Short mmCIF file of C-alpha atoms and ligand atoms in Angstrom, two decimals:
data_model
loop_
_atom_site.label_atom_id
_atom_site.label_comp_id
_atom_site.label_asym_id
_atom_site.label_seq_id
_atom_site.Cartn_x
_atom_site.Cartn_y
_atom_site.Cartn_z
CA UNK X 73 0.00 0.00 0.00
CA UNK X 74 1.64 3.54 -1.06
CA UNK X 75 -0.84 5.90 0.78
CA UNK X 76 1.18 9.03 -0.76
CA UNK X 77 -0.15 11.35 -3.04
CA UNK X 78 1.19 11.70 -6.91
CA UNK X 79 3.22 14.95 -7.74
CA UNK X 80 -0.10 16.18 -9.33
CA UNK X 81 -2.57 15.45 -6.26
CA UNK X 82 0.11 17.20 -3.97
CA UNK X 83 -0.11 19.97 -6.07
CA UNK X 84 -3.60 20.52 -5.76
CA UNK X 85 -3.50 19.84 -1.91
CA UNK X 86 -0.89 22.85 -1.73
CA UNK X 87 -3.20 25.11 -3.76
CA UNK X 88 -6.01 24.32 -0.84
CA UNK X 89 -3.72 24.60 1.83
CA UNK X 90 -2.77 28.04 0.39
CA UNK X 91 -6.17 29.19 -0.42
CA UNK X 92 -7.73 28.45 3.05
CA UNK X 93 -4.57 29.90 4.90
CA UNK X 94 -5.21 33.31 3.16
CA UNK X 95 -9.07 33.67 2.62
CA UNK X 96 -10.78 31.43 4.94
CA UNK X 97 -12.23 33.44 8.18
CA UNK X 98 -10.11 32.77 11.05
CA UNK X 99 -13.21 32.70 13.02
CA UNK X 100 -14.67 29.84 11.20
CA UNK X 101 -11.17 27.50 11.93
CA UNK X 102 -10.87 25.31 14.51
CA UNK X 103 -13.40 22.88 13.96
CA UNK X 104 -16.21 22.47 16.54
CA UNK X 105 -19.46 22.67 14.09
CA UNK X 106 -21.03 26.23 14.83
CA UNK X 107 -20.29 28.21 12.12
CA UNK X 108 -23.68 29.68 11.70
CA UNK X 109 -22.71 31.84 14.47
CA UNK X 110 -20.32 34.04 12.52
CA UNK X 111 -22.99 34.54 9.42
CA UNK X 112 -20.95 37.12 7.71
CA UNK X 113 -17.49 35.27 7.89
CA UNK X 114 -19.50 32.42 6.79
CA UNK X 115 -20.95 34.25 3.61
CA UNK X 116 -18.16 35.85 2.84
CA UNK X 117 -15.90 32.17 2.37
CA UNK X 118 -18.90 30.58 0.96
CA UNK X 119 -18.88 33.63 -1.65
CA UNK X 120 -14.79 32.76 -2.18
CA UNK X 121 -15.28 29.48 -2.36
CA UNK X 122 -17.95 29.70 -5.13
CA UNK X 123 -15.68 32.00 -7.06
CA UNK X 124 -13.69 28.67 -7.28
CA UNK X 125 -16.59 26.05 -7.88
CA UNK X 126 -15.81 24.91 -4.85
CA UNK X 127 -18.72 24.62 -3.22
CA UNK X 128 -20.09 21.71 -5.56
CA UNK X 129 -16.75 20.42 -6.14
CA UNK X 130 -18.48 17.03 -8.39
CA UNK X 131 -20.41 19.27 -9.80
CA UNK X 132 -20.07 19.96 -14.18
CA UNK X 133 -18.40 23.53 -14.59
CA UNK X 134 -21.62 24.14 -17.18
CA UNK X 135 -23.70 24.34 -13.59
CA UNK X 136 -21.11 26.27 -11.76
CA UNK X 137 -19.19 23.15 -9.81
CA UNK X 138 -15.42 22.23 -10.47
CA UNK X 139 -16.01 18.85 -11.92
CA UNK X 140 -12.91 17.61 -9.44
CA UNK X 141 -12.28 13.59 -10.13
CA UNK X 142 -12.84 11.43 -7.19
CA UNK X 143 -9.25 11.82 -6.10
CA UNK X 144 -9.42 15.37 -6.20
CA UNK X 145 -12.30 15.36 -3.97
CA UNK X 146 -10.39 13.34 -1.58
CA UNK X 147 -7.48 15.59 -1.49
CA UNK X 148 -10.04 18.55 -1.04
CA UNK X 149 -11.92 17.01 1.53
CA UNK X 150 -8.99 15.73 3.75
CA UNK X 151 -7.12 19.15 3.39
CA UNK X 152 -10.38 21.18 4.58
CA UNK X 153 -10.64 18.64 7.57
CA UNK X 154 -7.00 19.18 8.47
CA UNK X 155 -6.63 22.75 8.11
CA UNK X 156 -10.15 22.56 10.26
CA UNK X 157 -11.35 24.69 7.93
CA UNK X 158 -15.89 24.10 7.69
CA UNK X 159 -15.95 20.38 6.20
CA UNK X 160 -17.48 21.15 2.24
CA UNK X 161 -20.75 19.74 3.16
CA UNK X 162 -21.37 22.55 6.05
CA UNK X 163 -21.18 25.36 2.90
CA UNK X 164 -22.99 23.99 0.53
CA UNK X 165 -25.46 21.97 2.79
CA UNK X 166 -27.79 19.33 1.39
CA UNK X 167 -28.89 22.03 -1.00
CA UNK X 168 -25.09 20.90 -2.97
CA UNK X 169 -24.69 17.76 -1.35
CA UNK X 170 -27.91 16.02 -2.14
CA UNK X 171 -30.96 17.79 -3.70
CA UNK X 172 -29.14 19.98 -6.49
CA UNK X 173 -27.57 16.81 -7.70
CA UNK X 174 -31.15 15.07 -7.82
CA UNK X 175 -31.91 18.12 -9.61
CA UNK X 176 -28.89 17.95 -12.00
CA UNK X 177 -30.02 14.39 -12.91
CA UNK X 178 -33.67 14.16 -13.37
CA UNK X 179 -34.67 17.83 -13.63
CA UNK X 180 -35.95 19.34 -16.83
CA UNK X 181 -33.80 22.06 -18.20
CA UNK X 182 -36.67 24.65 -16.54
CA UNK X 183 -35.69 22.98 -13.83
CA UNK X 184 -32.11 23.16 -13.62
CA UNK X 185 -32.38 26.95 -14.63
CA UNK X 186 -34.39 27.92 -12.16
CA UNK X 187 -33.08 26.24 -9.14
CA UNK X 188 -29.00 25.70 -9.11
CA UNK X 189 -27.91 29.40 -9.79
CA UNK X 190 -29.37 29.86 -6.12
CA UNK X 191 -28.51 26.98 -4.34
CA UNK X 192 -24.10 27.20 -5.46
CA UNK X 193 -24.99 31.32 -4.59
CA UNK X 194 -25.96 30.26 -1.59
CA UNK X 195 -29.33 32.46 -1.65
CA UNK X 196 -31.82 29.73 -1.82
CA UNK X 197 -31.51 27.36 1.58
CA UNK X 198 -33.30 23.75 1.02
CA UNK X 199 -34.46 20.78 3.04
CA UNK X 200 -35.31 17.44 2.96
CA UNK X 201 -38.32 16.31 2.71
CA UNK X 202 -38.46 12.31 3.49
CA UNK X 203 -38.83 11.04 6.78
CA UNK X 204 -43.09 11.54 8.59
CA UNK X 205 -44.18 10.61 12.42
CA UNK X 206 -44.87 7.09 10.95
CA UNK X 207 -41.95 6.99 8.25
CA UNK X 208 -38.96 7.20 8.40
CA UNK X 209 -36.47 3.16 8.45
CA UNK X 210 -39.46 2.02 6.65
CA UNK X 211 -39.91 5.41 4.18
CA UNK X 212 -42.12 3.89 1.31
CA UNK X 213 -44.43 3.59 3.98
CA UNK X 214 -45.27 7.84 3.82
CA UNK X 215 -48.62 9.01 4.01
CA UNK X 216 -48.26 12.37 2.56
CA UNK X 217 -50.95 13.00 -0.36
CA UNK X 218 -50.14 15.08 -3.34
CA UNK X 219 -53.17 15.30 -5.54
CA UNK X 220 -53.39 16.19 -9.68
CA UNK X 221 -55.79 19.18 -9.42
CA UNK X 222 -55.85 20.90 -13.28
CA UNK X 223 -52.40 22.34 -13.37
CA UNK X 224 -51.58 22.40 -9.40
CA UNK X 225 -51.09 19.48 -7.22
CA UNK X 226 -52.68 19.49 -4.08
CA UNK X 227 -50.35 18.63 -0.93
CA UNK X 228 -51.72 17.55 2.20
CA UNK X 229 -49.43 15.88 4.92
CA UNK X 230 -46.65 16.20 7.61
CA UNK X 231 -43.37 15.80 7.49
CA UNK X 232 -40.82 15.87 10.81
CA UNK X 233 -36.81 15.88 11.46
CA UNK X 234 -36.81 18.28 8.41
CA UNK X 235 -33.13 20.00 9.04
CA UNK X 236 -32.99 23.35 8.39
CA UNK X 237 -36.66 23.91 7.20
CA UNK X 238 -36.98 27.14 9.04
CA UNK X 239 -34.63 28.57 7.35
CA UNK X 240 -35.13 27.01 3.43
CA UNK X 241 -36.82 28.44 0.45
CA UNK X 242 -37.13 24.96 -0.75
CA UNK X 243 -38.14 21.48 0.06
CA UNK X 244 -37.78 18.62 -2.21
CA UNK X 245 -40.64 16.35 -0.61
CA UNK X 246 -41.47 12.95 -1.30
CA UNK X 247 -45.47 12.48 -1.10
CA UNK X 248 -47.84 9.54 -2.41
CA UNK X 249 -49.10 10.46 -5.38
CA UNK X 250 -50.99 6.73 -6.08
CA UNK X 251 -52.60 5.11 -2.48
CA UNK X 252 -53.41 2.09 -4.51
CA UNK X 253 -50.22 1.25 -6.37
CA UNK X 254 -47.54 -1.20 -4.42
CA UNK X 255 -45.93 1.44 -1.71
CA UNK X 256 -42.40 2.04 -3.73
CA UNK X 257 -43.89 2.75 -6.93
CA UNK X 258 -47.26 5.54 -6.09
CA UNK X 259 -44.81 7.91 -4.33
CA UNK X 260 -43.13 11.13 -6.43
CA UNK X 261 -40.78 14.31 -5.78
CA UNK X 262 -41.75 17.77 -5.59
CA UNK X 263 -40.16 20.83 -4.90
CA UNK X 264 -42.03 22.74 -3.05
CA UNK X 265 -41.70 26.54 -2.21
CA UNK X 266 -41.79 26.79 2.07
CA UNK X 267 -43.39 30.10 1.38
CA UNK X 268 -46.62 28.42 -0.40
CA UNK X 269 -49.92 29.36 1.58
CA UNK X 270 -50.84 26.04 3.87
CA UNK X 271 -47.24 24.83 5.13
CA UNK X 272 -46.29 25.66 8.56
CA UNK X 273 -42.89 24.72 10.17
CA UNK X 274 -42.66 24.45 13.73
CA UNK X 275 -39.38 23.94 15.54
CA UNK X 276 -37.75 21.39 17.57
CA UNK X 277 -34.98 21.77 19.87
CA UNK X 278 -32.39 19.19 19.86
CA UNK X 279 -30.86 18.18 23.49
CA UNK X 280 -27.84 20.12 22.60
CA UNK X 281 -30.21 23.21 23.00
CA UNK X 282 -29.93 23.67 18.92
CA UNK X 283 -32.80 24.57 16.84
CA UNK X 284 -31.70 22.44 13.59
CA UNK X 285 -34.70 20.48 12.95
CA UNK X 286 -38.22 21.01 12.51
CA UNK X 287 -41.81 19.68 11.89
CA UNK X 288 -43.74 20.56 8.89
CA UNK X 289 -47.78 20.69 8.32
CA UNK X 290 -48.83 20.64 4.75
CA UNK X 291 -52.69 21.87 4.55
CA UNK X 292 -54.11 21.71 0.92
CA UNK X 293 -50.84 23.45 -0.31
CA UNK X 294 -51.21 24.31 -3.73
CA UNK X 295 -47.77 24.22 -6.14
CA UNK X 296 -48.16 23.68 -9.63
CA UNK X 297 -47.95 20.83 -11.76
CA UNK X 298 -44.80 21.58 -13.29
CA UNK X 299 -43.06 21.57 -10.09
CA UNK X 300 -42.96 17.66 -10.07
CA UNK X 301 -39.63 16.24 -10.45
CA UNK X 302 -39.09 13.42 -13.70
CA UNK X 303 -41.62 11.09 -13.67
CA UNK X 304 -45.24 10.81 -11.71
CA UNK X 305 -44.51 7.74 -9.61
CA UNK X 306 -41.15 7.33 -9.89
CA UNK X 307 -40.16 9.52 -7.07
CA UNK X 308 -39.10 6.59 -5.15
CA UNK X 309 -36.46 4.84 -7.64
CA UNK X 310 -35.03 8.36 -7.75
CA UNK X 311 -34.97 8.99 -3.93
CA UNK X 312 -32.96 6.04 -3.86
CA UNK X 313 -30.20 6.44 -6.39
CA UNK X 314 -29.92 10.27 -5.64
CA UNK X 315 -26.40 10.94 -5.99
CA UNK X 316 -23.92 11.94 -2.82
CA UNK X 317 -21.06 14.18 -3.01
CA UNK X 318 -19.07 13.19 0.10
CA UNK X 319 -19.43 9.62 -0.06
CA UNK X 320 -15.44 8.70 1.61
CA UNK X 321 -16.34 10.36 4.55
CA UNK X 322 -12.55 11.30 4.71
CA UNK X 323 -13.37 14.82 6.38
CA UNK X 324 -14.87 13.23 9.59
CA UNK X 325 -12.36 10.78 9.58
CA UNK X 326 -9.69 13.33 10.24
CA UNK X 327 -11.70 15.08 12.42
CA UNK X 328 -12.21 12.28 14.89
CA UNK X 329 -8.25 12.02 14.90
CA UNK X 330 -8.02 15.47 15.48
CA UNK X 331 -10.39 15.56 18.39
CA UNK X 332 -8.42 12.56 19.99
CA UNK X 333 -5.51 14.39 19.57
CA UNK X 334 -7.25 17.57 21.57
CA UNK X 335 -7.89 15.23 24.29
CA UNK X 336 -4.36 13.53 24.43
CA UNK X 337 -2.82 17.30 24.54
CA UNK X 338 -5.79 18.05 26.95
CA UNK X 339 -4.52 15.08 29.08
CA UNK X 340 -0.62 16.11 29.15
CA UNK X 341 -1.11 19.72 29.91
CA UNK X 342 -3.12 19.17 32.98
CA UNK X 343 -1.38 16.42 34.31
CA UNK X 344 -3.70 15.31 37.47
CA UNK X 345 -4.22 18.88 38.64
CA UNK X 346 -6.49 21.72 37.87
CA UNK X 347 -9.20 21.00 35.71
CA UNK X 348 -8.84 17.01 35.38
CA UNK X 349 -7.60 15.24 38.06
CA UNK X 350 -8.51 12.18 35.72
CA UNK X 351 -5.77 12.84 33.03
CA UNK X 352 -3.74 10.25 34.63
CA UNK X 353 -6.19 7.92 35.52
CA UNK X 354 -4.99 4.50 34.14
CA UNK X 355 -8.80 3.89 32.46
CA UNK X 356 -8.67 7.10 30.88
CA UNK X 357 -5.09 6.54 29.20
CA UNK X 358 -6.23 3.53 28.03
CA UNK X 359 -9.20 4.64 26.40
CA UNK X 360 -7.25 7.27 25.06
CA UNK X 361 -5.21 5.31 23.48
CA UNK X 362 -8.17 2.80 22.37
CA UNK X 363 -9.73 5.70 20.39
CA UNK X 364 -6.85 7.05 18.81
CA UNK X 365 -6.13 3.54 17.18
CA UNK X 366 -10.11 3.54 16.50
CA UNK X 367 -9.42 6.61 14.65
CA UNK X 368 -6.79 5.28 11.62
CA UNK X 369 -9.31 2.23 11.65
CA UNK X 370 -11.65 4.94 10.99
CA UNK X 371 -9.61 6.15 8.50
CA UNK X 372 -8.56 3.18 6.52
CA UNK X 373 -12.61 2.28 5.73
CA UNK X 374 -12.73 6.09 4.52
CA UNK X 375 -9.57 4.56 2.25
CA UNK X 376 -11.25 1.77 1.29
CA UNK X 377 -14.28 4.06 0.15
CA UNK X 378 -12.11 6.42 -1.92
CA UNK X 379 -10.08 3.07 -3.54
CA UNK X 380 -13.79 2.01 -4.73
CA UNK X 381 -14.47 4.89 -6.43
CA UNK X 382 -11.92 5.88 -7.31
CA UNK X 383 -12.28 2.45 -10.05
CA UNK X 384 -15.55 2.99 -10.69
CA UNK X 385 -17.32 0.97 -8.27
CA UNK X 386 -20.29 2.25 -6.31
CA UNK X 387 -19.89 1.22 -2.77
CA UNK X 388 -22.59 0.03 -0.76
CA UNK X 389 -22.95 -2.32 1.80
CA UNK X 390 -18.55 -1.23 2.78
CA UNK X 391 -20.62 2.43 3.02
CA UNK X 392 -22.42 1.04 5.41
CA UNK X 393 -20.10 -0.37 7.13
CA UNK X 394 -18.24 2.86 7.45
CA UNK X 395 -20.97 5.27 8.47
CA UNK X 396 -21.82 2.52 11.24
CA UNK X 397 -18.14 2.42 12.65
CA UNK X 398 -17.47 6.18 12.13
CA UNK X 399 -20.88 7.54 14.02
CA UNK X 400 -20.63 4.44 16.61
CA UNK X 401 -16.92 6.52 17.32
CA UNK X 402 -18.13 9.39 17.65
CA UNK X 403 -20.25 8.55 20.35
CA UNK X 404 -16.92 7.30 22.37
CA UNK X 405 -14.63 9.68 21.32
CA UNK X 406 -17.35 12.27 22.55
CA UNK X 407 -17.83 9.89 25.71
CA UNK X 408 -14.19 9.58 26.66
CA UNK X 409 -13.64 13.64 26.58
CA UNK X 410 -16.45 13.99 28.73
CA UNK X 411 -15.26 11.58 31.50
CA UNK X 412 -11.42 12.79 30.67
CA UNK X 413 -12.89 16.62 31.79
CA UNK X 414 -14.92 15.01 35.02
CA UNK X 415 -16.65 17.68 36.02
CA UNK X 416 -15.73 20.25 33.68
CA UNK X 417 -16.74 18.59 30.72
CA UNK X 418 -20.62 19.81 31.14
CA UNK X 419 -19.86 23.49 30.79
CA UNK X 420 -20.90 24.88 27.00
CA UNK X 421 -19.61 27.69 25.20
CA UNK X 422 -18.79 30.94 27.19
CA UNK X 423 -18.25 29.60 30.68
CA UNK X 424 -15.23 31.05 31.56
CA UNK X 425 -13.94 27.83 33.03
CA UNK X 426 -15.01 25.91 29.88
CA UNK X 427 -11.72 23.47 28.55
CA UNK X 428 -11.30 22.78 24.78
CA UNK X 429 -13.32 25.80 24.21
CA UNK X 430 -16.50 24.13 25.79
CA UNK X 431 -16.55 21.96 22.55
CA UNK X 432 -17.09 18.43 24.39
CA UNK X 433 -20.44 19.18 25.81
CA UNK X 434 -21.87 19.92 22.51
CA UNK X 435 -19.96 16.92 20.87
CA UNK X 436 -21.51 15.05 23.73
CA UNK X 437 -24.77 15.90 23.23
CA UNK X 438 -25.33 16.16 19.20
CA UNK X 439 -23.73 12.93 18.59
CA UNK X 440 -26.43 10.89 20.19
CA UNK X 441 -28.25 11.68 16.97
CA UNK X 442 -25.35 10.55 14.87
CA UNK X 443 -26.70 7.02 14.53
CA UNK X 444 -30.23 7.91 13.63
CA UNK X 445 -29.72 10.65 11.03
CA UNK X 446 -28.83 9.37 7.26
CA UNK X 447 -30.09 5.88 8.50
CA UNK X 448 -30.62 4.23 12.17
CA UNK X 449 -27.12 1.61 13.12
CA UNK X 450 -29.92 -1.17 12.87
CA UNK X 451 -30.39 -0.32 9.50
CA UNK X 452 -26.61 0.08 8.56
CA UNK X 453 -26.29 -3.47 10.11
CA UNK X 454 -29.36 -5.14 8.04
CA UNK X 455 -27.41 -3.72 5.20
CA UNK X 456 -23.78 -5.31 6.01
CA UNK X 457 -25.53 -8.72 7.26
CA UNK X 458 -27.18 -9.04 3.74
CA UNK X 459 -25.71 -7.37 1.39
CA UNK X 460 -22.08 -7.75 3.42
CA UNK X 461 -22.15 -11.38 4.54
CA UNK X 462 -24.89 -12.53 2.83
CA UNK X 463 -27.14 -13.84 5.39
CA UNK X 464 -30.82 -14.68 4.95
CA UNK X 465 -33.27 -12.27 5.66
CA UNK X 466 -35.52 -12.69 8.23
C1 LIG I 272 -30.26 15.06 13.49
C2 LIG I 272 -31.27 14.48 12.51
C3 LIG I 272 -31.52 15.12 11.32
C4 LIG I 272 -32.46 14.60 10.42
N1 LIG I 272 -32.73 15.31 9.26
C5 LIG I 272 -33.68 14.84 8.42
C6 LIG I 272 -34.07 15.61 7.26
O1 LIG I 272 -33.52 16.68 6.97
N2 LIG I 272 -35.05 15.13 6.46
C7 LIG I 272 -35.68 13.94 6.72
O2 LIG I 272 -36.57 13.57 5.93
N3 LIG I 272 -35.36 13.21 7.81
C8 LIG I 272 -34.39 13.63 8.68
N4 LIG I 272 -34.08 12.91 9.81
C9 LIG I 272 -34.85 11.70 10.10
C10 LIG I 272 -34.05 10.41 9.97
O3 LIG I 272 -33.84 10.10 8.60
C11 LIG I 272 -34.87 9.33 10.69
O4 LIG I 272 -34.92 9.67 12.06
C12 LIG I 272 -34.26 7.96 10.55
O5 LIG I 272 -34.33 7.49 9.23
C13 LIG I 272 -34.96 6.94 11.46
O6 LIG I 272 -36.35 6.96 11.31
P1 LIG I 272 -37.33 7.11 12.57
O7 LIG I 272 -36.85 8.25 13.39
O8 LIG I 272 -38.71 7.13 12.06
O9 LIG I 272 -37.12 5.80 13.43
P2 LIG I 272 -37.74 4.36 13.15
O10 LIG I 272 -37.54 3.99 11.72
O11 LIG I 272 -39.14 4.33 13.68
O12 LIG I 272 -36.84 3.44 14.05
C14 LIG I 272 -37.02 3.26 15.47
C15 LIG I 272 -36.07 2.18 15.93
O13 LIG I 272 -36.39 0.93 15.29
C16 LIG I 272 -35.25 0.43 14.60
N5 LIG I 272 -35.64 -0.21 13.34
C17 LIG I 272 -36.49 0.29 12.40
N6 LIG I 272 -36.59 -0.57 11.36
C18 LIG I 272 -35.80 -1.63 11.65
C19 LIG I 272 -35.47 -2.84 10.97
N7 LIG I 272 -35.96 -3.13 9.76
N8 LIG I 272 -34.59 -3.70 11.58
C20 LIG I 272 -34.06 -3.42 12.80
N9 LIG I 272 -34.34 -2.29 13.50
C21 LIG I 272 -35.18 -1.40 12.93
C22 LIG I 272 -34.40 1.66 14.30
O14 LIG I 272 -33.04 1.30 14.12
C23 LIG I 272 -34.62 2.49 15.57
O15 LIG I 272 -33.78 2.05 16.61
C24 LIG I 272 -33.14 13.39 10.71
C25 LIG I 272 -32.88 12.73 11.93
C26 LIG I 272 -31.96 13.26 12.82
C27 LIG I 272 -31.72 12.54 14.12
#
């Protein structure tokens, strides 16, 4: 195995390395996840990074992206994570990640005029419309109606987790468009406008005190007809195959090693005294050392990812397998900071006693989530027993 990069992918990485040390907001290095707190530093490197096309890196240059090959991507992604500069997927959002590509592919021309000049500008926020209080493992099972009225479809419905709906101009929405068709093939995608009269969002708090998530009431919302995405019906088969622009997961990768690392310089500075009399508890160096090797295990599936694609293969179930192993460490990375602080590990932001910039309580807290969202670990593990190992279903 030669993990180094060629003359040509170094090159790039220096030209990264060179444009975040100049123009990225010092305020938004550092890693930690809260960038929306410093809008104008983040609009102003979102605006810089568009200049570049960076913001949809896959993207074709024809739609404003950079068209970077999978190695690029790689180099891109890894740099951004170690220069702690905002991972790629905080800038452009799902809006780049998941929904313009959906666009890109089975969008008319209308379509694609309309919508991607605002979402790589960065003007037009979007959400996800999938998962309802009865759907969401099981997601051909939604209930949302959207009904052919003359030249408008009629939505009726609710929809719930929906990230960043408060804030988006756009939802692409999954809703039922035939009840008595088999439940994969009566469902179809819409984009619907969050300003239309008849949808309400209502917020919920996460336990890390963050508003990213919300409900969302649909009451006869009107949008017209030619707001339906491809094919009536087929909104499922293209749900499914929507393209992803991170799929390595390289960034978080580096990230976890870098938050090990925190807690390892954490752990020799204080020594047994002041703020963690547990930095030289024999458990805690242990599991220090536990999670740092968990990390470039961590980092070797992300490998294995990027190796796939990088010849043309589409990974699945070894996806899987990654975003199972990777979330599942976040949870003990975030677990061993908090019992490495004691005490001090529960203040937040702004305490003035707070260590590691009062990162590890938020860590703490939002990565609880990180094995429901994008697919529940029980899921990821039906996936690797069947498609992995090949065992029966049940
Ligand atoms: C932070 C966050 C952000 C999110 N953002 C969005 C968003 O923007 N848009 C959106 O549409 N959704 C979003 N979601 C919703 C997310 O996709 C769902 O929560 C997830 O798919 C699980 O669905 P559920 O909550 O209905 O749980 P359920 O599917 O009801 O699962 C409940 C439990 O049963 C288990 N289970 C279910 N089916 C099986 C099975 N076949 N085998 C074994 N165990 C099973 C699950 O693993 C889980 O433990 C978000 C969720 C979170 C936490």
């Amino acid at each position: 195995m030669d993990f180094r990069l060629t003359p040509e992918e170094e090159k790039f990485r220096q030209e990264v390395h060179q444009f975040i040390e100049t123009e990225c907001p010092p305020s938004l290095r550092g890693g930690g996840g809260n960038f929306f707190s410093n809008a104008g530093d983040y609009i102003s490197w979102r605006k810089k990074l568009a200049g570049k096309g960076w913001i949809a890196p896959a993207w074709p240059k024809e739609y404003g992206g950079a068209a970077m090959t999978v190695m690029e991507q790689f180099v891109y992604n890894m740099e951004t994570a170690r220069m702690r500069a905002p991972a790629p997927i905080y800038i452009g959002g799902l809006g780049v990640a998941v929904l313009g590509p959906t666009i890109l592919v089975y969008g008319n021309e209308e379509q694609k005029q309309e919508y991607i000049p605002g979402i790589l500008s960065g003007e037009d926020m979007w959400c996800q419309g999938f998962s309802e209080p009865e759907s969401g493992s099981d997601l051909a099972s939604l209930k949302t109606r959207a009904v052919r009225d003359g030249d408008d479809y009629v939505i009726n419905g609710q929809k719930i987790w929906t990230t960043l709906a408060h804030m988006s101009k756009y939802m692409l929405c999954l809703c039922r468009t035939d009840p008595d068709a088999p439940k994969h093939k009566g469902i179809s995608y819409f984009v619907v406008p969050m300003n239309s009269p008849g949808v309400t969002v209502r917020p919920l708090i996460n336990m890390a005190g963050g508003h990213e998530f919300n409900e969302v009431f649909f009451e006869d919302v009107r949008i017209p007809a030619k707001n339906l995405l491809g094919e009536e019906n087929r909104g499922w088969y293209m749900a499914v195959t929507t393209l992803d622009i991170e799929r390595s997961n390289i960034g978080s990768a580096v990230g976890q090693n870098q938050s090990v690392e925190d807690l390892i310089n954490f752990a020799k500075e204080h020594k047994g005294n002041g703020q963690s009399e547990l930095a030289v508890n024999p458990k805690i160096r242990t599991e220090l050392a536990e999670r740092l090797i968990e990390t470039e295990c961590s980092m070797m599936l992300s490998y294995r990812l990027i190796t796939m694609q990088n010849r043309g293969l589409i990974p699945n179930y070894e996806a899987s397998a990654t975003k199972l192993y990777s979330m599942e460490l976040n949870q003990r990375i975030a677990n061993t900071g908090i019992k490495l602080l004691g005490m001090y590990g529960q203040l937040g932001r702004g305490s003035k006693y707070e260590p590691l910039k009062g990162r590890l309580q938020y860590q703490y807290l939002r990565s609880v989530a990180n094995t429901i969202e994008g697919g529940t670990t029980e899921i990821q593990k039906n996936i690797v027993a069947t498609r992995g190992l090949d065992l029966p279903r049940e």
